Amino acid sequence: MTEQRYSINEFIEETKQEDKEQGLFELETPRFLEVNVNGDVWAKAGSMVSYRGNIKFVREGILEHGIGKLFKKAFTGEGTSLMKASGCGKLYLADNGKKISILNLNNESIFVNGNNLLAFESELNWDIKLMKRVAGMLAGGLFNVKMGGVGMVAITTHYEPLTLLVSPNNPVFTDPNATVAWSGNLQPEFVTDISFKTFLGRGSGESIQMKFEGDGFVVVQPYEETYFTQPSSS
């Protein structure tokens, strides 16, 4: 393994921020997202690493997106909160060293696991979607966000993502803990297979799988997310 030793000037030259002039979202590194804020941008709460300029941060208000989304968030036990970055400047986001991918939607839609959503343009339409609950499936539950319209969304994965194509005669089965995103026209269902209980779903305690049928794609990561049950008040 080659040791990475630098003089101060060499280190600065190697790691300094560069303006790529690629628009609102830019990848500074595979794990740093630069957002050229000029207005409003939504981002995962707690993902801000640094910023420059005149940017104000506001945590998602209780009625920021309407009573419907508020009800869904409470019902699903969804734990990921959003923050709104407003103003003008450069904002740098990251999420536990995950790899970042920028998707440019052009009147398309995509579902994103809530834990893998990093940031999105305020112009995009979005909604929290309730999935069929399976008793004992995942501690803390599972939710996803449907993004649609014209604009950019940044998603995160542990290591490199893999996209699997779904065709009408070739369904795809995935581990819910490793499922990141899927095309907006697909409606997954949960299935169980007791014979695979000891082999699949490390964190679920059951052989729960997501089944995708139709014509589209599914994005998975080589890592199983861990979901925790929120402590109940007593």
Tab-separated table of C-alpha atoms in Angstrom:
chain	number	residue	atom	x	y	z
A	1	MET	CA	0.000	0.000	0.000
A	2	THR	CA	1.417	3.354	-1.036
A	3	GLU	CA	1.686	5.875	1.770
A	4	GLN	CA	-0.026	9.180	1.048
A	5	ARG	CA	2.433	11.749	2.328
A	6	TYR	CA	2.242	15.340	1.153
A	7	SER	CA	3.686	18.699	1.851
A	8	ILE	CA	1.004	21.175	2.934
A	9	ASN	CA	0.929	22.728	-0.540
A	10	GLU	CA	0.720	19.306	-2.208
A	11	PHE	CA	-2.134	18.271	0.060
A	12	ILE	CA	-4.057	21.470	-0.663
A	13	GLU	CA	-3.542	21.049	-4.409
A	14	GLU	CA	-4.664	17.418	-4.263
A	15	THR	CA	-7.799	17.938	-2.175
A	16	LYS	CA	-8.971	21.495	-2.837
A	17	GLN	CA	-12.482	22.282	-3.995
A	18	GLU	CA	-12.859	22.977	-7.701
A	19	ASP	CA	-15.646	24.742	-9.558
A	20	LYS	CA	-16.841	22.390	-12.283
A	21	GLU	CA	-19.705	24.673	-13.398
A	22	GLN	CA	-22.062	21.713	-13.857
A	23	GLY	CA	-25.151	23.341	-12.430
A	24	LEU	CA	-27.075	23.049	-9.189
A	25	PHE	CA	-25.693	19.670	-8.105
A	26	GLU	CA	-22.016	18.778	-8.569
A	27	LEU	CA	-19.953	15.898	-7.247
A	28	GLU	CA	-16.838	17.308	-5.634
A	29	THR	CA	-15.783	13.760	-4.826
A	30	PRO	CA	-17.753	10.504	-5.022
A	31	ARG	CA	-18.876	11.179	-1.415
A	32	PHE	CA	-19.220	14.980	-1.332
A	33	LEU	CA	-22.115	16.763	-3.017
A	34	GLU	CA	-21.729	20.452	-3.834
A	35	VAL	CA	-25.018	22.325	-4.147
A	36	ASN	CA	-24.905	25.724	-5.823
A	37	VAL	CA	-27.811	27.182	-3.906
A	38	ASN	CA	-29.783	29.970	-5.526
A	39	GLY	CA	-33.205	29.739	-3.960
A	40	ASP	CA	-34.475	26.674	-2.095
A	41	VAL	CA	-33.128	23.123	-1.937
A	42	TRP	CA	-34.297	20.239	0.239
A	43	ALA	CA	-31.695	18.023	1.909
A	44	LYS	CA	-31.534	15.291	4.505
A	45	ALA	CA	-31.334	16.829	7.966
A	46	GLY	CA	-27.851	16.521	9.399
A	47	SER	CA	-26.158	16.116	6.012
A	48	MET	CA	-24.613	19.611	5.927
A	49	VAL	CA	-20.815	19.456	6.208
A	50	SER	CA	-19.876	22.997	5.162
A	51	TYR	CA	-21.150	26.027	3.283
A	52	ARG	CA	-20.155	29.464	2.132
A	53	GLY	CA	-22.298	32.407	1.218
A	54	ASN	CA	-25.661	33.528	2.579
A	55	ILE	CA	-27.543	30.292	3.258
A	56	LYS	CA	-30.174	29.791	5.933
A	57	PHE	CA	-31.261	26.380	7.179
A	58	VAL	CA	-34.757	25.589	8.381
A	59	ARG	CA	-35.801	22.189	9.674
A	60	GLU	CA	-38.852	20.773	7.981
A	61	GLY	CA	-41.914	22.371	9.525
A	62	ILE	CA	-44.669	20.254	10.971
A	63	LEU	CA	-47.053	21.388	8.232
A	64	GLU	CA	-44.410	22.315	5.650
A	65	HIS	CA	-45.741	19.851	3.096
A	66	GLY	CA	-49.355	19.564	4.164
A	67	ILE	CA	-51.295	17.500	6.645
A	68	GLY	CA	-51.351	14.485	4.298
A	69	LYS	CA	-47.589	14.004	4.319
A	70	LEU	CA	-47.495	14.700	8.056
A	71	PHE	CA	-50.001	11.911	8.666
A	72	LYS	CA	-48.047	9.483	6.500
A	73	LYS	CA	-44.801	10.265	8.286
A	74	ALA	CA	-46.410	9.650	11.666
A	75	PHE	CA	-48.134	6.490	10.463
A	76	THR	CA	-45.004	4.932	8.946
A	77	GLY	CA	-42.720	5.895	11.819
A	78	GLU	CA	-40.501	7.563	9.247
A	79	GLY	CA	-37.390	8.856	10.950
A	80	THR	CA	-35.642	10.804	8.202
A	81	SER	CA	-36.258	14.543	8.502
A	82	LEU	CA	-35.611	17.170	5.866
A	83	MET	CA	-34.071	20.609	6.059
A	84	LYS	CA	-34.565	23.473	3.638
A	85	ALA	CA	-31.482	25.395	2.536
A	86	SER	CA	-32.415	28.861	1.269
A	87	GLY	CA	-30.333	31.715	-0.093
A	88	CYS	CA	-27.290	31.958	-2.296
A	89	GLY	CA	-23.994	30.157	-1.865
A	90	LYS	CA	-22.243	26.800	-1.957
A	91	LEU	CA	-23.446	23.961	0.244
A	92	TYR	CA	-21.553	20.716	0.826
A	93	LEU	CA	-23.491	17.592	1.797
A	94	ALA	CA	-22.462	14.074	2.782
A	95	ASP	CA	-24.054	11.097	4.534
A	96	ASN	CA	-21.759	8.822	6.544
A	97	GLY	CA	-19.296	8.475	3.697
A	98	LYS	CA	-21.837	6.928	1.323
A	99	LYS	CA	-21.320	7.101	-2.427
A	100	ILE	CA	-23.491	9.775	-4.077
A	101	SER	CA	-25.276	9.534	-7.423
A	102	ILE	CA	-27.066	12.450	-9.118
A	103	LEU	CA	-30.169	11.622	-11.139
A	104	ASN	CA	-31.622	14.164	-13.563
A	105	LEU	CA	-35.351	13.535	-13.933
A	106	ASN	CA	-36.958	14.646	-17.193
A	107	ASN	CA	-40.688	14.205	-16.604
A	108	GLU	CA	-39.858	10.828	-15.075
A	109	SER	CA	-40.516	9.345	-11.668
A	110	ILE	CA	-38.519	7.228	-9.264
A	111	PHE	CA	-39.045	5.745	-5.828
A	112	VAL	CA	-36.194	6.233	-3.356
A	113	ASN	CA	-35.781	4.521	-0.011
A	114	GLY	CA	-36.021	7.294	2.570
A	115	ASN	CA	-32.668	6.364	4.070
A	116	ASN	CA	-30.972	6.842	0.682
A	117	LEU	CA	-32.409	10.269	-0.171
A	118	LEU	CA	-29.788	13.027	0.222
A	119	ALA	CA	-31.119	16.115	-1.594
A	120	PHE	CA	-33.527	17.240	-4.303
A	121	GLU	CA	-34.652	20.348	-6.128
A	122	SER	CA	-37.641	22.111	-4.660
A	123	GLU	CA	-39.346	22.055	-8.079
A	124	LEU	CA	-39.735	18.277	-7.981
A	125	ASN	CA	-43.016	16.749	-6.907
A	126	TRP	CA	-42.668	14.237	-4.088
A	127	ASP	CA	-44.791	12.183	-1.785
A	128	ILE	CA	-44.230	9.597	0.932
A	129	LYS	CA	-45.653	6.259	-0.131
A	130	LEU	CA	-46.999	3.704	2.297
A	131	MET	CA	-45.956	0.156	1.599
A	132	LYS	CA	-47.784	-2.993	2.583
A	133	ARG	CA	-46.771	-3.769	6.139
A	134	VAL	CA	-45.649	-7.236	7.107
A	135	ALA	CA	-45.672	-8.040	10.813
A	136	GLY	CA	-42.133	-8.356	12.127
A	137	MET	CA	-40.680	-7.384	8.749
A	138	LEU	CA	-38.248	-4.662	9.734
A	139	ALA	CA	-37.783	-3.031	13.086
A	140	GLY	CA	-38.858	0.573	12.639
A	141	GLY	CA	-40.620	-0.084	9.345
A	142	LEU	CA	-39.764	0.826	5.781
A	143	PHE	CA	-40.874	3.822	3.734
A	144	ASN	CA	-40.035	5.360	0.399
A	145	VAL	CA	-40.429	8.680	-1.355
A	146	LYS	CA	-41.742	9.035	-4.896
A	147	MET	CA	-39.983	11.816	-6.813
A	148	GLY	CA	-41.314	13.111	-10.133
A	149	GLY	CA	-41.142	15.973	-12.598
A	150	VAL	CA	-38.153	17.864	-13.952
A	151	GLY	CA	-35.116	18.353	-11.752
A	152	MET	CA	-32.260	16.671	-9.929
A	153	VAL	CA	-32.235	14.303	-6.989
A	154	ALA	CA	-29.145	12.998	-5.195
A	155	ILE	CA	-29.235	9.498	-3.721
A	156	THR	CA	-26.686	7.642	-1.617
A	157	THR	CA	-25.484	4.052	-1.476
A	158	HIS	CA	-23.036	2.097	0.577
A	159	TYR	CA	-20.370	1.378	-2.044
A	160	GLU	CA	-21.249	1.115	-5.759
A	161	PRO	CA	-24.901	0.677	-6.756
A	162	LEU	CA	-26.101	-2.080	-9.060
A	163	THR	CA	-29.130	-1.568	-11.323
A	164	LEU	CA	-31.198	-4.628	-12.228
A	165	LEU	CA	-33.578	-4.468	-15.178
A	166	VAL	CA	-37.103	-5.785	-14.669
A	167	SER	CA	-39.053	-7.222	-17.595
A	168	PRO	CA	-42.594	-8.671	-17.737
A	169	ASN	CA	-41.389	-12.278	-17.810
A	170	ASN	CA	-38.372	-11.785	-15.561
A	171	PRO	CA	-39.265	-10.425	-12.104
A	172	VAL	CA	-36.580	-9.325	-9.647
A	173	PHE	CA	-36.479	-10.189	-5.936
A	174	THR	CA	-34.470	-8.049	-3.512
A	175	ASP	CA	-33.633	-7.820	0.173
A	176	PRO	CA	-35.527	-4.771	1.529
A	177	ASN	CA	-32.468	-3.777	3.568
A	178	ALA	CA	-30.359	-3.542	0.409
A	179	THR	CA	-32.963	-1.943	-1.888
A	180	VAL	CA	-32.192	1.687	-2.756
A	181	ALA	CA	-34.555	2.852	-5.517
A	182	TRP	CA	-36.778	1.705	-8.361
A	183	SER	CA	-38.580	3.143	-11.353
A	184	GLY	CA	-41.813	4.985	-10.665
A	185	ASN	CA	-44.002	2.637	-12.686
A	186	LEU	CA	-43.175	-0.419	-10.569
A	187	GLN	CA	-45.270	-1.462	-7.575
A	188	PRO	CA	-43.314	-3.941	-5.450
A	189	GLU	CA	-44.928	-6.425	-3.150
A	190	PHE	CA	-43.535	-8.215	-0.126
A	191	VAL	CA	-43.227	-11.977	-0.293
A	192	THR	CA	-41.938	-14.538	2.175
A	193	ASP	CA	-40.204	-17.847	1.742
A	194	ILE	CA	-39.732	-19.819	4.938
A	195	SER	CA	-37.296	-22.195	3.249
A	196	PHE	CA	-34.851	-19.287	2.841
A	197	LYS	CA	-35.321	-17.933	6.353
A	198	THR	CA	-31.819	-18.840	7.505
A	199	PHE	CA	-30.179	-17.438	4.381
A	200	LEU	CA	-31.872	-14.108	3.686
A	201	GLY	CA	-32.836	-10.973	5.557
A	202	ARG	CA	-30.051	-10.831	8.104
A	203	GLY	CA	-31.674	-7.999	10.042
A	204	SER	CA	-35.328	-8.837	9.482
A	205	GLY	CA	-35.659	-12.130	11.349
A	206	GLU	CA	-37.781	-13.394	8.443
A	207	SER	CA	-37.168	-14.267	4.817
A	208	ILE	CA	-38.859	-11.086	3.604
A	209	GLN	CA	-38.214	-10.155	-0.001
A	210	MET	CA	-39.428	-7.416	-2.316
A	211	LYS	CA	-40.791	-8.659	-5.621
A	212	PHE	CA	-40.710	-6.347	-8.650
A	213	GLU	CA	-42.768	-7.220	-11.711
A	214	GLY	CA	-43.365	-5.270	-14.904
A	215	ASP	CA	-41.028	-3.171	-17.012
A	216	GLY	CA	-38.481	-0.995	-15.230
A	217	PHE	CA	-35.425	-1.142	-12.991
A	218	VAL	CA	-34.359	-1.651	-9.379
A	219	VAL	CA	-31.241	-0.226	-7.709
A	220	VAL	CA	-29.554	-2.236	-4.949
A	221	GLN	CA	-26.422	-1.788	-2.863
A	222	PRO	CA	-23.930	-4.362	-1.527
A	223	TYR	CA	-24.893	-3.567	2.045
A	224	GLU	CA	-27.851	-4.200	4.335
A	225	GLU	CA	-29.155	-1.111	6.093
A	226	THR	CA	-30.077	-1.526	9.734
A	227	TYR	CA	-33.420	-0.111	10.843
A	228	PHE	CA	-34.120	0.581	14.481
A	229	THR	CA	-37.420	0.754	16.255
A	230	GLN	CA	-38.073	4.179	17.673
A	231	PRO	CA	-38.446	4.052	21.467
A	232	SER	CA	-42.044	4.228	22.578
A	233	SER	CA	-43.136	6.748	25.148
A	234	SER	CA	-44.511	5.399	28.376
